[in-house]
Coordinates of C-alpha atoms and ligand atoms in Angstrom, one line a residue:
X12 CA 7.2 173.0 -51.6
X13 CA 8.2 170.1 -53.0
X14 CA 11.5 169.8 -55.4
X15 CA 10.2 169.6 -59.2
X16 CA 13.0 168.9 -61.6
X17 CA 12.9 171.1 -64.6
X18 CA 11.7 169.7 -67.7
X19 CA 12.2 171.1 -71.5
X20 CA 10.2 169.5 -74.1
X21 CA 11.0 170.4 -78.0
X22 CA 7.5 170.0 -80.2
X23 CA 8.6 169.6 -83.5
X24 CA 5.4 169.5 -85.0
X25 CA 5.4 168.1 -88.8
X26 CA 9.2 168.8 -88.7
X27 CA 12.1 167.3 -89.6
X28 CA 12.8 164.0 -91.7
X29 CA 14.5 161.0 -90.4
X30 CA 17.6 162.3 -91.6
X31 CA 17.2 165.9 -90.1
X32 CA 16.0 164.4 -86.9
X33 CA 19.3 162.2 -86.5
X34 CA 21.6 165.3 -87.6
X35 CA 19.3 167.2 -84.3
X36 CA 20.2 165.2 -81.7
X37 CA 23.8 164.5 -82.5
X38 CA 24.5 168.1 -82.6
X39 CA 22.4 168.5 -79.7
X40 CA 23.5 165.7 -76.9
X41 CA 27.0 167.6 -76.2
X42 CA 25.5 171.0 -75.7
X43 CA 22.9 169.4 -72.8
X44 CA 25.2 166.3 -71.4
X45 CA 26.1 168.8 -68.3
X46 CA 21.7 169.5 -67.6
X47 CA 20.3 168.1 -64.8
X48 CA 16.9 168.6 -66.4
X49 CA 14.4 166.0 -67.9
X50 CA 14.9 167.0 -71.8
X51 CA 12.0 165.4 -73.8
X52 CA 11.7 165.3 -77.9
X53 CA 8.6 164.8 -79.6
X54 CA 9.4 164.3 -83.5
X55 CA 6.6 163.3 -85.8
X56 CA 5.3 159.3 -85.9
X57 CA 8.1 158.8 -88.9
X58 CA 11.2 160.1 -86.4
X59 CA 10.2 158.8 -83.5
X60 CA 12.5 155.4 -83.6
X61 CA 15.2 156.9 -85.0
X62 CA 15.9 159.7 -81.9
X63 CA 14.5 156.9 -80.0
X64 CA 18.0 154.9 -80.8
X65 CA 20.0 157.9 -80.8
X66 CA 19.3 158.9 -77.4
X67 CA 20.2 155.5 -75.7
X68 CA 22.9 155.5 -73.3
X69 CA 21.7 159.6 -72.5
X70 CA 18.9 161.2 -70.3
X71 CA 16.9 162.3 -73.3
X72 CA 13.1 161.3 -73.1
X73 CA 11.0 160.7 -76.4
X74 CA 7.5 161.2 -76.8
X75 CA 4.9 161.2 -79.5
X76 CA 2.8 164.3 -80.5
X77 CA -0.6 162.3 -79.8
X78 CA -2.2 158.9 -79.5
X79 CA -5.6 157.1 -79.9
X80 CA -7.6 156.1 -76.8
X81 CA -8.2 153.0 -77.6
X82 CA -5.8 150.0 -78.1
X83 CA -6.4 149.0 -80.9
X84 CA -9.5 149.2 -83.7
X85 CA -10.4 150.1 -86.8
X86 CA -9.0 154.2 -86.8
X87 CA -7.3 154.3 -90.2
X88 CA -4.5 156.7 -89.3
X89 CA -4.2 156.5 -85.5
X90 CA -1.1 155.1 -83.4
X91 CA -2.4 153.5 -79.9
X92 CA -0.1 153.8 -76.5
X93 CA 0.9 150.1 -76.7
X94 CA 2.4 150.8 -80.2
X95 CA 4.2 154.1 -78.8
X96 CA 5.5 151.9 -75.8
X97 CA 6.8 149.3 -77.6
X98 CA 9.1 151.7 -79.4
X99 CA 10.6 153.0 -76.2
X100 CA 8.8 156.0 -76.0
X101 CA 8.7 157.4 -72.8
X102 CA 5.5 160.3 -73.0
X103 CA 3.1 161.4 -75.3
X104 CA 1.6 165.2 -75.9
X105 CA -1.9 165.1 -75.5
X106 CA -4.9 167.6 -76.3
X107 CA -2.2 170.4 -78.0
X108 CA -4.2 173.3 -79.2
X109 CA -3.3 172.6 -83.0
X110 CA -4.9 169.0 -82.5
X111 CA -7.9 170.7 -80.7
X112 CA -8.6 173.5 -83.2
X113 CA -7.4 171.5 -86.4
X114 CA -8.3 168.3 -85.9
X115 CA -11.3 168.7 -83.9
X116 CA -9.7 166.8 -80.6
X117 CA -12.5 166.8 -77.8
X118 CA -11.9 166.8 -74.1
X119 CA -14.5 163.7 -74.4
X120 CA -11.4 162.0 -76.0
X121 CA -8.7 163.3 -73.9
X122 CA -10.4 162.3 -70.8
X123 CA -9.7 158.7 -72.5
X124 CA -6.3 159.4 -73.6
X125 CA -4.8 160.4 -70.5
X126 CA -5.6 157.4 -68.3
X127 CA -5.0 155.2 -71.6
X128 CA -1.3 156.7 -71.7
X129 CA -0.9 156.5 -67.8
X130 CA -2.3 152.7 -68.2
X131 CA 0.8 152.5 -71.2
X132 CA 3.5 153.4 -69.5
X133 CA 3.5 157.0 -70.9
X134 CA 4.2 160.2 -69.2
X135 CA 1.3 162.3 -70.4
X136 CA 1.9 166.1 -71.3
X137 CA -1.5 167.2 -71.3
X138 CA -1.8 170.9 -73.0
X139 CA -4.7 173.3 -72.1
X140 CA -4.9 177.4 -72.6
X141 CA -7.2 179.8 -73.6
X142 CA -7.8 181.7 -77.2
X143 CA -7.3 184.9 -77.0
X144 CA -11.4 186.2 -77.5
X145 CA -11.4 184.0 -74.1
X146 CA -8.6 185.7 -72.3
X147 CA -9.8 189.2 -73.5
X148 CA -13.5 188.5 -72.4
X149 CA -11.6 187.5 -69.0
X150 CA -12.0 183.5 -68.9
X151 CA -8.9 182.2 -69.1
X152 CA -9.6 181.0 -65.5
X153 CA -13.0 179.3 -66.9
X154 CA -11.3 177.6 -69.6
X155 CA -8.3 176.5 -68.0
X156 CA -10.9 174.8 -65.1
X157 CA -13.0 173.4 -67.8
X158 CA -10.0 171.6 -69.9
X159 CA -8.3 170.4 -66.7
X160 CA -11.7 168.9 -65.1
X161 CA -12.8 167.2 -67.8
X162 CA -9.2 166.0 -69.4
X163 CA -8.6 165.0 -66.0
X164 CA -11.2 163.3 -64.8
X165 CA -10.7 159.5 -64.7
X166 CA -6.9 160.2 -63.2
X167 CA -6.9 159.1 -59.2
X168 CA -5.5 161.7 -57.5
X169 CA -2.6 159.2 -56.4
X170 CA -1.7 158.9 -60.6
X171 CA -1.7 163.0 -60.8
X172 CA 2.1 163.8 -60.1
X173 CA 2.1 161.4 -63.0
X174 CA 1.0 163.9 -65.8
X175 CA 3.1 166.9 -66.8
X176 CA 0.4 169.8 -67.8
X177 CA 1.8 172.9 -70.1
X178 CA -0.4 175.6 -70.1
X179 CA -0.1 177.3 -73.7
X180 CA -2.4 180.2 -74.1
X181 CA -3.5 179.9 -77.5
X182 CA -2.2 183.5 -78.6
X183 CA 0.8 183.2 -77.7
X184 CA 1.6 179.9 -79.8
X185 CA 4.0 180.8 -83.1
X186 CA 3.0 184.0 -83.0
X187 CA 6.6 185.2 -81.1
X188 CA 4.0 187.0 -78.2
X189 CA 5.2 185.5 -75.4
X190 CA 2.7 185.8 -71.8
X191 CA 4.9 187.9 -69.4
X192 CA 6.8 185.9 -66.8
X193 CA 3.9 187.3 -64.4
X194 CA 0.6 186.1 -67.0
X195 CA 2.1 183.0 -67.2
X196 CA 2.5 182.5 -63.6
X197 CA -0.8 183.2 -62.6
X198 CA -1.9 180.6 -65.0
X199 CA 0.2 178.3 -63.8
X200 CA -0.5 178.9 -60.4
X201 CA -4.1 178.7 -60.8
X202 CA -3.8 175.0 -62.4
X203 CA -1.7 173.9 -59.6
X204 CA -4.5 175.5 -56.6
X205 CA -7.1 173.7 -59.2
X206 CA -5.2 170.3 -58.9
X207 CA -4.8 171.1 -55.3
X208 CA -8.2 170.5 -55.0
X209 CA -8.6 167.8 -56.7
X210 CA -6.3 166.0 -53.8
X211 CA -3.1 163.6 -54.9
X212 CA 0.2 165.3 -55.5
X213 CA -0.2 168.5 -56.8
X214 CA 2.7 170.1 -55.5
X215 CA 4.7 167.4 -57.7
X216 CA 3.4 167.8 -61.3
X217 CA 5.4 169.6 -63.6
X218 CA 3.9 172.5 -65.2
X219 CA 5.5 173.9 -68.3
X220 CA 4.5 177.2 -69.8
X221 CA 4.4 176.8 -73.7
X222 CA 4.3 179.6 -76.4
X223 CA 7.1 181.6 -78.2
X224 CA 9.3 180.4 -75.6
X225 CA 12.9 181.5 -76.8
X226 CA 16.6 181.2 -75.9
X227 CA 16.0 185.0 -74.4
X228 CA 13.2 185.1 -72.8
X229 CA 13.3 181.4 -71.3
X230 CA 15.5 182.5 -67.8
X231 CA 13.0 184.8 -66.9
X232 CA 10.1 182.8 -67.4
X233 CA 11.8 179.9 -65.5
X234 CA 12.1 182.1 -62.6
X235 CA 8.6 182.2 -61.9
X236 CA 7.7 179.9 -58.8
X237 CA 5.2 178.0 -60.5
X238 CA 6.4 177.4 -63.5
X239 CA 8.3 174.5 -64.5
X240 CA 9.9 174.1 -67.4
X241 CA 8.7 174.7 -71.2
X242 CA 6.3 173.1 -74.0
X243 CA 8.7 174.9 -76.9
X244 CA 7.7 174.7 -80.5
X245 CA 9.2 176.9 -83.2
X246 CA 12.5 177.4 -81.4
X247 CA 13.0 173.8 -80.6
X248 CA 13.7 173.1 -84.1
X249 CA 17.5 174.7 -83.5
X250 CA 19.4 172.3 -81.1
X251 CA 21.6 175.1 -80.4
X252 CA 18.4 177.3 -79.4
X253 CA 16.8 174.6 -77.9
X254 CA 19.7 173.6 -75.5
X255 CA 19.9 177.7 -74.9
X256 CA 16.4 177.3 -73.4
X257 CA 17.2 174.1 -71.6
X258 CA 20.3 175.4 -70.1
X259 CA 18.4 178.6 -68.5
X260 CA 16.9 176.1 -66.2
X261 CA 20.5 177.2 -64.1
Ligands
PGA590 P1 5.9 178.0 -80.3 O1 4.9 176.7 -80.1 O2 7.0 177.8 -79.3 O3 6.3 177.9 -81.7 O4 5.0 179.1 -79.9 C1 4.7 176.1 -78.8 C2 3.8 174.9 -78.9 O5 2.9 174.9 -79.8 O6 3.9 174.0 -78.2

């Protein structure tokens, strides 16, 4: 198998000010300078230049908690990839659970936005994961296939090691359950087998397991073969917790 490098992504959600977001990444550059791990931000639209200028000079990536599909159009409220670009972001979070269930995001949409961000520039991080009724009724597997075929579909095999996926069961998000180590490897597993088959470079995406990820429960979960690094909301809000969880990468 292929070397993946580990990669830690903190989802602040509709977090932090400007000001809090600056005060975050100073006091959390020296506790991560030593990682050899891609570290990844994604503040709110409002933060995003302002870790954007903090981080230059360090390996800290910055991405945006969604985009538009198109360019650029009348969508009163919507940021496009080329705007997210221009600011230096690197990646973009894409079909989160919250958006899906909140905002009514569609796969019909994120089967746009993915190539759109690819097309950009942007490292997707393309979230899929089952509700709980779903995992219960035993269909995570059904779900999972569904999300990832249609969110997927107009990405060429050749662009796949492209897109970062983190599988986030929907159960698990902010409610401090955490999968065990082994649910969330067979998840994972499964989504790499299903981009197997889809040909390209499956055994190069990173695949992040996502949901009340903590600084003591990150090691174990990073142990699991196919699990790559972590999607990490509530306790990514704490640079001291947050470089906890990067640093148990090893
Ligand atoms: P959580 O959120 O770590 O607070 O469970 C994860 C996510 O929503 O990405």
């Amino acid at each position: 198998m292929p070397e993946r490098t580990p990669y830690f992504a903190a989802n602040w959600k509709m977090h932090k000010t400007v000001a809090e977001a600056a005060e975050f990444v100073d006091t959390l550059l020296p506790q991560i300078a030593a990682t050899q791990s891609d570290v990844v931000i994604c503040p709110p639209f409002t933060a995003l230049s302002a870790v954007v200028e903090r981080r230059y000079g360090t390996a800290v990536k910055v991405a945006a908690q969604n985009m538009h599909e198109e360019a650029s159009g009348a969508f009163t409220g919507e940021i496009s990839a080329t705007m997210l670009a221009e600011l230096d972001v690197e990646a973009v979070v894409l079909g989160h659970s919250e958006r899906r269930q909140l905002f009514g995001e569609a796969d019909e949409a994120l089967a746009r936005k993915v190539p759109a961000a690819l097309a950009a520039g942007l490292e997707p991080i393309l979230c899929v994961g089952e509700s709980e009724e779903a995992r219960d009724g035993g269909q995570t597997e059904a779900v999972l296939e569904r999300q990832l075929q249609a969110d997927l579909a107009a990405v060429e095999g050749g662009k796949l090691g492209e897109v970062v996926i983190a599988y986030e069961p929907i159960w698990a998000i902010g409610t401090g359950r955490t999968a065990t180590p082994e649910q969330a490897q067979e998840a994972c597993a499964f989504i790499r087998d299903m981009l197997r088959e889809r040909g390209g470079a499956a055994g190069a995406v990173r695949i992040l397991y996502g949901g009340s990820v903590k600084p003591g429960n990150a090691a174990e979960l990073m142990e699991q073969p196919d699990i790559d690094g972590a999607l990490v909301g509530g306790a990514s809000l704490d640079p001291t917790d947050f470089a906890a969880i990067v640093r148990a990468a090893g």
